[in-house]
mmCIF file with all atom_site columns, C-alpha atoms in Angstrom:
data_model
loop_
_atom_site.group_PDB
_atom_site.id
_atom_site.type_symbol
_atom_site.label_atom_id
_atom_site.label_alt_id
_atom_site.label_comp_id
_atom_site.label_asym_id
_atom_site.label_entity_id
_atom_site.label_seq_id
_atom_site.pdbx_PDB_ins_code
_atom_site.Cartn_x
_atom_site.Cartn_y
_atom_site.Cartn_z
_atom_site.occupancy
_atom_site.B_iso_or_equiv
_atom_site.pdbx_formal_charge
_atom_site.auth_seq_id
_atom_site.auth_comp_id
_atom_site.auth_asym_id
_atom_site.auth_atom_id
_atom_site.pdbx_PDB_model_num
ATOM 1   C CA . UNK V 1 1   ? 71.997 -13.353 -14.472 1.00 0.00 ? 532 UNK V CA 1
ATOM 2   C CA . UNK V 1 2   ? 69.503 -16.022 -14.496 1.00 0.00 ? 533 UNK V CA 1
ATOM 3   C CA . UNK V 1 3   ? 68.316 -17.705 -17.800 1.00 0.00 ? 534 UNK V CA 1
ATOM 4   C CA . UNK V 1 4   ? 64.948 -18.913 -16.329 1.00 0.00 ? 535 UNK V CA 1
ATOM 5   C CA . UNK V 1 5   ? 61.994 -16.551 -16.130 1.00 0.00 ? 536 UNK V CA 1
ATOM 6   C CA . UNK V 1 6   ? 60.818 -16.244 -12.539 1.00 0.00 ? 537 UNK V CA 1
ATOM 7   C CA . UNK V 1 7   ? 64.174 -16.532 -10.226 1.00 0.00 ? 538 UNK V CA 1
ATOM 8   C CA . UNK V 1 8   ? 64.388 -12.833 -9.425  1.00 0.00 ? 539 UNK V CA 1
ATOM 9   C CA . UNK V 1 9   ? 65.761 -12.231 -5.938  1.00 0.00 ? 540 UNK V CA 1
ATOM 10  C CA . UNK V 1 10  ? 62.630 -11.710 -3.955  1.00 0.00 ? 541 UNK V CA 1
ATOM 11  C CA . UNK V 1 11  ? 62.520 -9.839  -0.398  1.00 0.00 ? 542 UNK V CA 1
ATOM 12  C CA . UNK V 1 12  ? 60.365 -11.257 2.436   1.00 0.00 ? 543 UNK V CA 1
ATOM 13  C CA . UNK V 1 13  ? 59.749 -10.523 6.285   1.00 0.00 ? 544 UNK V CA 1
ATOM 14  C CA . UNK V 1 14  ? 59.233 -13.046 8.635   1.00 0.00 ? 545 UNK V CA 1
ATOM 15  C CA . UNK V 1 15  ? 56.861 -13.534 11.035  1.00 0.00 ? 546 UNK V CA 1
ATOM 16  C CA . UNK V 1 16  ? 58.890 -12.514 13.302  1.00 0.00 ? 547 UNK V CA 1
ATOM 17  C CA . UNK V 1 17  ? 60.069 -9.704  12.004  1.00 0.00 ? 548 UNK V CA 1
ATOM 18  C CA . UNK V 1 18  ? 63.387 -10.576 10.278  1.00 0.00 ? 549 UNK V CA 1
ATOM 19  C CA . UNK V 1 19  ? 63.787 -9.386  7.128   1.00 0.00 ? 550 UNK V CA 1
ATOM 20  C CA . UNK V 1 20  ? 65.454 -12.017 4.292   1.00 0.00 ? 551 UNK V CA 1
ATOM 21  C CA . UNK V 1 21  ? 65.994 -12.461 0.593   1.00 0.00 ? 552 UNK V CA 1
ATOM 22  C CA . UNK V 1 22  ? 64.827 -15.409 -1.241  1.00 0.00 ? 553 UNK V CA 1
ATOM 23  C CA . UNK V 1 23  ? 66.782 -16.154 -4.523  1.00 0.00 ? 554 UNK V CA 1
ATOM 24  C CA . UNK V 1 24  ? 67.550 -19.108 -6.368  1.00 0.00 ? 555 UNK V CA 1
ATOM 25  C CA . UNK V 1 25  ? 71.670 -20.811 -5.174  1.00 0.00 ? 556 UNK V CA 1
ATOM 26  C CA . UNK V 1 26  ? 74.219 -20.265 -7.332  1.00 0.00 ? 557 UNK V CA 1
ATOM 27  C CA . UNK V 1 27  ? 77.177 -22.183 -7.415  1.00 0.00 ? 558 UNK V CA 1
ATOM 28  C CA . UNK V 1 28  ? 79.349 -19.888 -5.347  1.00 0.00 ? 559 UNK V CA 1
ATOM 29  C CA . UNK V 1 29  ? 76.671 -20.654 -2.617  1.00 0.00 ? 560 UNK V CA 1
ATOM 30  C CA . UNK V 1 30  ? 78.500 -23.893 -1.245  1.00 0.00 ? 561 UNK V CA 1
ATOM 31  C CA . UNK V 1 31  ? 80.021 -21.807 1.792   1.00 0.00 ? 562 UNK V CA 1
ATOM 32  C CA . UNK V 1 32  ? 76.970 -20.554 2.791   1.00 0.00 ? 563 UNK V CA 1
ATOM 33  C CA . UNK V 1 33  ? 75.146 -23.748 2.370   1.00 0.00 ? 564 UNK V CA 1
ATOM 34  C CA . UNK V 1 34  ? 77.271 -25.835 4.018   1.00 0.00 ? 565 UNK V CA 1
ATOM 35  C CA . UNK V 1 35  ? 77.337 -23.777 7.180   1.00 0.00 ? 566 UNK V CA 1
ATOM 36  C CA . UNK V 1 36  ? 73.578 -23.511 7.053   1.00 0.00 ? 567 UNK V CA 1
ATOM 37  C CA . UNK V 1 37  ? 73.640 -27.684 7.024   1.00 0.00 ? 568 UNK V CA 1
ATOM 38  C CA . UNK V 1 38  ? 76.349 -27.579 9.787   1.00 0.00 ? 569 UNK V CA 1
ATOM 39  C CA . UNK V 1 39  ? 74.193 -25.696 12.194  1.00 0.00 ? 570 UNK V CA 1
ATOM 40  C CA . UNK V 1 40  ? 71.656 -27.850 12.643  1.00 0.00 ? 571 UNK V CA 1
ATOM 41  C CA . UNK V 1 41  ? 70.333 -29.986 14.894  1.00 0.00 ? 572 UNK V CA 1
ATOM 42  C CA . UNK V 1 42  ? 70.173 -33.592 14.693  1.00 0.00 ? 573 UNK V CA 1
ATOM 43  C CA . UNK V 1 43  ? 66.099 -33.199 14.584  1.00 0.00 ? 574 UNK V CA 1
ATOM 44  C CA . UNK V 1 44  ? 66.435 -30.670 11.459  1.00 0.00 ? 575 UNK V CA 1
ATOM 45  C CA . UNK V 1 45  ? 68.051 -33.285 9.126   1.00 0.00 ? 576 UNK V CA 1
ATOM 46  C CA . UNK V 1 46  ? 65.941 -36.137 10.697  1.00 0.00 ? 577 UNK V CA 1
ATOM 47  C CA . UNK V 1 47  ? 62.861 -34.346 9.010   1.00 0.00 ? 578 UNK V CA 1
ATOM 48  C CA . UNK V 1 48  ? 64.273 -33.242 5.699   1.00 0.00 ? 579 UNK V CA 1
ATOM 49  C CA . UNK V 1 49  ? 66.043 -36.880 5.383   1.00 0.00 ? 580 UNK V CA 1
ATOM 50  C CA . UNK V 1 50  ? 62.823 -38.879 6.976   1.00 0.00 ? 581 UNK V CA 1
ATOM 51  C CA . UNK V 1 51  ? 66.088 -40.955 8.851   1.00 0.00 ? 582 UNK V CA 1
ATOM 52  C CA . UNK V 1 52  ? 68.610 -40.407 11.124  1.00 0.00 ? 583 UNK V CA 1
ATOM 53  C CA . UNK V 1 53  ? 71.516 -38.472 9.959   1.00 0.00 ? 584 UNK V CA 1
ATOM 54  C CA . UNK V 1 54  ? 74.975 -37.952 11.474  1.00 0.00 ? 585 UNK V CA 1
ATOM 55  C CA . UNK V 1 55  ? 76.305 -34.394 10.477  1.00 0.00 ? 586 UNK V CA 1
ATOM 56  C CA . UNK V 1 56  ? 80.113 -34.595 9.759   1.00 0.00 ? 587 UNK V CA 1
ATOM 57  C CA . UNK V 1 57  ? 81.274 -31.571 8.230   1.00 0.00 ? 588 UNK V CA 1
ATOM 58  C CA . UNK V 1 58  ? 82.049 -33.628 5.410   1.00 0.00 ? 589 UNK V CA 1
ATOM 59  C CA . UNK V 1 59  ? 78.855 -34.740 4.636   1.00 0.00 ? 590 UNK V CA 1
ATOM 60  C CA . UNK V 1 60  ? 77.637 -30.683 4.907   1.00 0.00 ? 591 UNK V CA 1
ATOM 61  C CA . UNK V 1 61  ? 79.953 -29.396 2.294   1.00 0.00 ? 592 UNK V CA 1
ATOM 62  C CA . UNK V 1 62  ? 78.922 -32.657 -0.205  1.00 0.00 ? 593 UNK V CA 1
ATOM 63  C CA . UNK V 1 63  ? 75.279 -32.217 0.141   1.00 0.00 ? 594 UNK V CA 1
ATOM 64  C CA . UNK V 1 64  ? 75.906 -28.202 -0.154  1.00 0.00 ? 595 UNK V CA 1
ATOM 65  C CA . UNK V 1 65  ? 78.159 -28.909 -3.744  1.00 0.00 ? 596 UNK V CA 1
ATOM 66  C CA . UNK V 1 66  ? 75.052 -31.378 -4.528  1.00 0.00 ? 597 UNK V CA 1
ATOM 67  C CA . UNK V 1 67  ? 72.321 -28.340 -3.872  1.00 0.00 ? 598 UNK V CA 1
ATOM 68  C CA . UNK V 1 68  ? 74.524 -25.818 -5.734  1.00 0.00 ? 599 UNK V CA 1
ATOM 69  C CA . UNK V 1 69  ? 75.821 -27.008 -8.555  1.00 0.00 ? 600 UNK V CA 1
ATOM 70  C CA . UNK V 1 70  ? 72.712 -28.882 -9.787  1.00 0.00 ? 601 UNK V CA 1
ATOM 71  C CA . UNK V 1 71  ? 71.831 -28.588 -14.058 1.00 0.00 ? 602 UNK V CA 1
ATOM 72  C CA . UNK V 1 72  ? 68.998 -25.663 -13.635 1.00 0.00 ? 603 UNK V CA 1
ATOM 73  C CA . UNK V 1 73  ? 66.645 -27.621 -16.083 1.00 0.00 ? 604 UNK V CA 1
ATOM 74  C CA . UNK V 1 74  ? 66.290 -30.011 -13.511 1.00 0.00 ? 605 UNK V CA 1
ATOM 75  C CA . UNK V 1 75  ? 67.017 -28.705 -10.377 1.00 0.00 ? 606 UNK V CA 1
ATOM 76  C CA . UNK V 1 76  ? 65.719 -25.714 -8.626  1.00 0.00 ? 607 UNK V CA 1
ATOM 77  C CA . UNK V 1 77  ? 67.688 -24.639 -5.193  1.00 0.00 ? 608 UNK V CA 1
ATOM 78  C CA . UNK V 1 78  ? 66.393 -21.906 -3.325  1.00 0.00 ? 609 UNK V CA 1
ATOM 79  C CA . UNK V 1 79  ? 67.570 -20.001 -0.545  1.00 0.00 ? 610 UNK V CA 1
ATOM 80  C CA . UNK V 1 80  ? 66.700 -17.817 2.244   1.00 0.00 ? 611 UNK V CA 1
ATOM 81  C CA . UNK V 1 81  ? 69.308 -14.990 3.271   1.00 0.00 ? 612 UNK V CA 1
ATOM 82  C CA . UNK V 1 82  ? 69.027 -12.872 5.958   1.00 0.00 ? 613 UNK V CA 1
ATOM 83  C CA . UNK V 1 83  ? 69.294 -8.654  4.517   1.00 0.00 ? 614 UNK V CA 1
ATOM 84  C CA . UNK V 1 84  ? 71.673 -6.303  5.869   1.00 0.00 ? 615 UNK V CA 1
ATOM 85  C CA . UNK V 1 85  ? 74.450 -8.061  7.401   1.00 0.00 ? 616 UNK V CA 1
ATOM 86  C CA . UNK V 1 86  ? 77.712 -7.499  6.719   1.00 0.00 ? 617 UNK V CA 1
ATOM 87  C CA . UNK V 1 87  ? 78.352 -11.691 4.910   1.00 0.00 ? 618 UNK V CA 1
ATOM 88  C CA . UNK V 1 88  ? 75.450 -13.674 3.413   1.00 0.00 ? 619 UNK V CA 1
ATOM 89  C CA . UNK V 1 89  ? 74.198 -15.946 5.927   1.00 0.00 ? 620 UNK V CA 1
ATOM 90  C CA . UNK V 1 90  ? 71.619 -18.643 4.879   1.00 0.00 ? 621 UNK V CA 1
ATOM 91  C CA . UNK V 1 91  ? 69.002 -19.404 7.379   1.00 0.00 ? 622 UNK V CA 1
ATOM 92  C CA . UNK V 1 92  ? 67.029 -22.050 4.896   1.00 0.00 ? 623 UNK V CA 1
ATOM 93  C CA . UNK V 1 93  ? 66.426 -23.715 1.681   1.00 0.00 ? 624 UNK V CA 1
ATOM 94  C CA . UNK V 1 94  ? 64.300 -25.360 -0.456  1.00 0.00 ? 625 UNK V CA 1
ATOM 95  C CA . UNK V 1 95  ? 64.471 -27.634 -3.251  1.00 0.00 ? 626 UNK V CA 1
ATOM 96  C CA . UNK V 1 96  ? 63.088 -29.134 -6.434  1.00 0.00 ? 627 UNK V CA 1
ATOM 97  C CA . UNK V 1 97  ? 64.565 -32.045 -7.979  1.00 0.00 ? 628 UNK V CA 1
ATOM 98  C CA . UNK V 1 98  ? 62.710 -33.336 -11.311 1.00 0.00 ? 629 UNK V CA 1
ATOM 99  C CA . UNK V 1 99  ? 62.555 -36.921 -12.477 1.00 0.00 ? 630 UNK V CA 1
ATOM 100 C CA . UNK V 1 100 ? 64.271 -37.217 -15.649 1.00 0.00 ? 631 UNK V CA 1
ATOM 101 C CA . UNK V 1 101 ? 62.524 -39.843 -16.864 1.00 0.00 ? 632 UNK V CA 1
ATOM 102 C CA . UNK V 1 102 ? 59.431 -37.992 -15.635 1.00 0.00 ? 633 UNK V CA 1
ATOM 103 C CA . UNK V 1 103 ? 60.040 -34.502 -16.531 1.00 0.00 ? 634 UNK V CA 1
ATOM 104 C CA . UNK V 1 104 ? 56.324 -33.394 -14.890 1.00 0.00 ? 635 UNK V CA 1
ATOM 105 C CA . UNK V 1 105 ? 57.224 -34.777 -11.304 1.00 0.00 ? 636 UNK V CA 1
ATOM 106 C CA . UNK V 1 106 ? 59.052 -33.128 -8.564  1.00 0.00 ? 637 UNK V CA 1
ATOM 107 C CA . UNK V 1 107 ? 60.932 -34.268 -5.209  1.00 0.00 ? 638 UNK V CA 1
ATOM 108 C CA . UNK V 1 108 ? 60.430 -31.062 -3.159  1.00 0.00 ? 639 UNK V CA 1
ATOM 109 C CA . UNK V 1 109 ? 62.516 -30.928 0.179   1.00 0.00 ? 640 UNK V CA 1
ATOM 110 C CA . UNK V 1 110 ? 62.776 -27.815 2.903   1.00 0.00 ? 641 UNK V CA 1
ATOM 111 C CA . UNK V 1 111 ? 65.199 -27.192 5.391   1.00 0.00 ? 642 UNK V CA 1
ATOM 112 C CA . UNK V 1 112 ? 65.313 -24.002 8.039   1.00 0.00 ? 643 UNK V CA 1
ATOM 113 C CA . UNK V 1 113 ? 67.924 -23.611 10.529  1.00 0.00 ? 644 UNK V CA 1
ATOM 114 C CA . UNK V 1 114 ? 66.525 -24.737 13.967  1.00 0.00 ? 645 UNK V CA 1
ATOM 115 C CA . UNK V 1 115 ? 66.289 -20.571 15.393  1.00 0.00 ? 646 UNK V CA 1
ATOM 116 C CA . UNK V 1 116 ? 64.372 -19.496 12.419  1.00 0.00 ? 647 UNK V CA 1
ATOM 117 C CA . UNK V 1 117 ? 61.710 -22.371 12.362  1.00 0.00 ? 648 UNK V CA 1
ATOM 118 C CA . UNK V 1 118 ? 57.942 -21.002 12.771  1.00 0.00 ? 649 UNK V CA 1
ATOM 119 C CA . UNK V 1 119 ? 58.496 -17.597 11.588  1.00 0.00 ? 650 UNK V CA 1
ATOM 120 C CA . UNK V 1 120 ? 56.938 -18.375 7.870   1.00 0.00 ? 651 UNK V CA 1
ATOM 121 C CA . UNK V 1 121 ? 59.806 -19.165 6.045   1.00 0.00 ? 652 UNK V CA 1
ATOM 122 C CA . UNK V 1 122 ? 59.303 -22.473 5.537   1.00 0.00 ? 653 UNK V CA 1
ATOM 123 C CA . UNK V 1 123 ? 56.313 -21.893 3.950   1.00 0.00 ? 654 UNK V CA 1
ATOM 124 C CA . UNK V 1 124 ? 57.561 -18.670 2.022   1.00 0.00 ? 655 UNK V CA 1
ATOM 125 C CA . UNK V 1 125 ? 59.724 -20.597 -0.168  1.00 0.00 ? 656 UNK V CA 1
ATOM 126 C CA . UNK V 1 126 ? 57.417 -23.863 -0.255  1.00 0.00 ? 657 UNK V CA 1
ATOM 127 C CA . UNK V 1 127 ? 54.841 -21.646 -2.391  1.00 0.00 ? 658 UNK V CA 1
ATOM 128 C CA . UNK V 1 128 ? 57.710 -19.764 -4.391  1.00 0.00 ? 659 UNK V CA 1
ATOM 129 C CA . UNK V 1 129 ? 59.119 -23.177 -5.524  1.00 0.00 ? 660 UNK V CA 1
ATOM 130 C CA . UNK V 1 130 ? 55.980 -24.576 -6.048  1.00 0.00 ? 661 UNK V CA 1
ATOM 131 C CA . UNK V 1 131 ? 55.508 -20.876 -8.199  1.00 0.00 ? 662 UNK V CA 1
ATOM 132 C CA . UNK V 1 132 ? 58.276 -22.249 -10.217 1.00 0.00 ? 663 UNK V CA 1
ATOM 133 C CA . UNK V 1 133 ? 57.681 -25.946 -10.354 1.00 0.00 ? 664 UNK V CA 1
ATOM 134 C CA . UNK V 1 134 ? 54.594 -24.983 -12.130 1.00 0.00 ? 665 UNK V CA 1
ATOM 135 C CA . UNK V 1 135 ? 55.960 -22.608 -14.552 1.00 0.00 ? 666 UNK V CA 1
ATOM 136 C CA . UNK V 1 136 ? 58.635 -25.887 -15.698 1.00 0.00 ? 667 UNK V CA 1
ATOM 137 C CA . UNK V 1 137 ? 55.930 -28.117 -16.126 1.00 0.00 ? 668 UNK V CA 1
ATOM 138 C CA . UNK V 1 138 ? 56.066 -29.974 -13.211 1.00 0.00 ? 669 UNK V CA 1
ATOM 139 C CA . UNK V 1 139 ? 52.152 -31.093 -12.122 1.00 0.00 ? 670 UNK V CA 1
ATOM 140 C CA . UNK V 1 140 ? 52.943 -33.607 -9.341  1.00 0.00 ? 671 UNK V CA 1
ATOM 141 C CA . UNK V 1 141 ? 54.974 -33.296 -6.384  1.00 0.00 ? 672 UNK V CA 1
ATOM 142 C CA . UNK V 1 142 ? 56.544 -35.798 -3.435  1.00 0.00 ? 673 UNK V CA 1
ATOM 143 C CA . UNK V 1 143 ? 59.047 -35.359 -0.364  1.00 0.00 ? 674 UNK V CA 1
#
């Protein structure tokens, strides 16, 4: 169960019809994570990274560990999961790192695998984490 208010699992339909589950990443959500991260193209982490990139599968299961198993007071993963299959599969996630020496400022980062771009989701879980980012306190945001 979550401690925070506001990180109830939260069903939403794409634009394209797919139907997915936005909840916050728990720690057991490393697997998932780092196959999202592996499936990308070299594009996808050029414009969540603003640089080039090289994917090892190395560097996906470290930066899935880092999204997962981040202190909840000041770090906020979400993820996108499609509904109905027969494992989880994560098709995106967002994130929202606070300064600690600035508690009311925000990193904010996206990432959707490269088939489920321009269907909404994206966007879905920008305003959800900005939802949240404003119920911790946070009042300015950056990528």
């Amino acid at each position: 169960m979550n401690k925070l208010i506001g990180f109830e699992p939260r069903p939403f339909m794409t634009a394209t019809g797919v139907r997915l589950l936005m909840r916050r990443a728990r720690p057991d959500d490393v697997v998932i994570l780092a196959d999202l991260i592996y499936q990308l193209s070299a594009r996808s982490p050029y414009l969540r990274f603003l640089r080039p990139l090289p994917l090892t599968i190395e560097r996906a299961w470290s930066e899935a560990r880092r999204m997962a198993r981040q202190p909840p007071e000041r770090h906020i993963t979400l993820v996108a999961t499609l509904e109905g299959g027969v494992f989880e599969e994560a098709v995106a996630a967002a994130e929202l790192a606070r300064d600690p020496a600035r508690p009311e400022v925000g990193e904010f980062a996206l990432l959707v695998r490269d088939d489920y771009q321009a269907a909404g989701i994206g966007s879905a879980l920008g305003e959800r984490l900005i939802e949240l980012a404003r119920g911790m306190g946070v009042t300015q945001l950056h990528s």
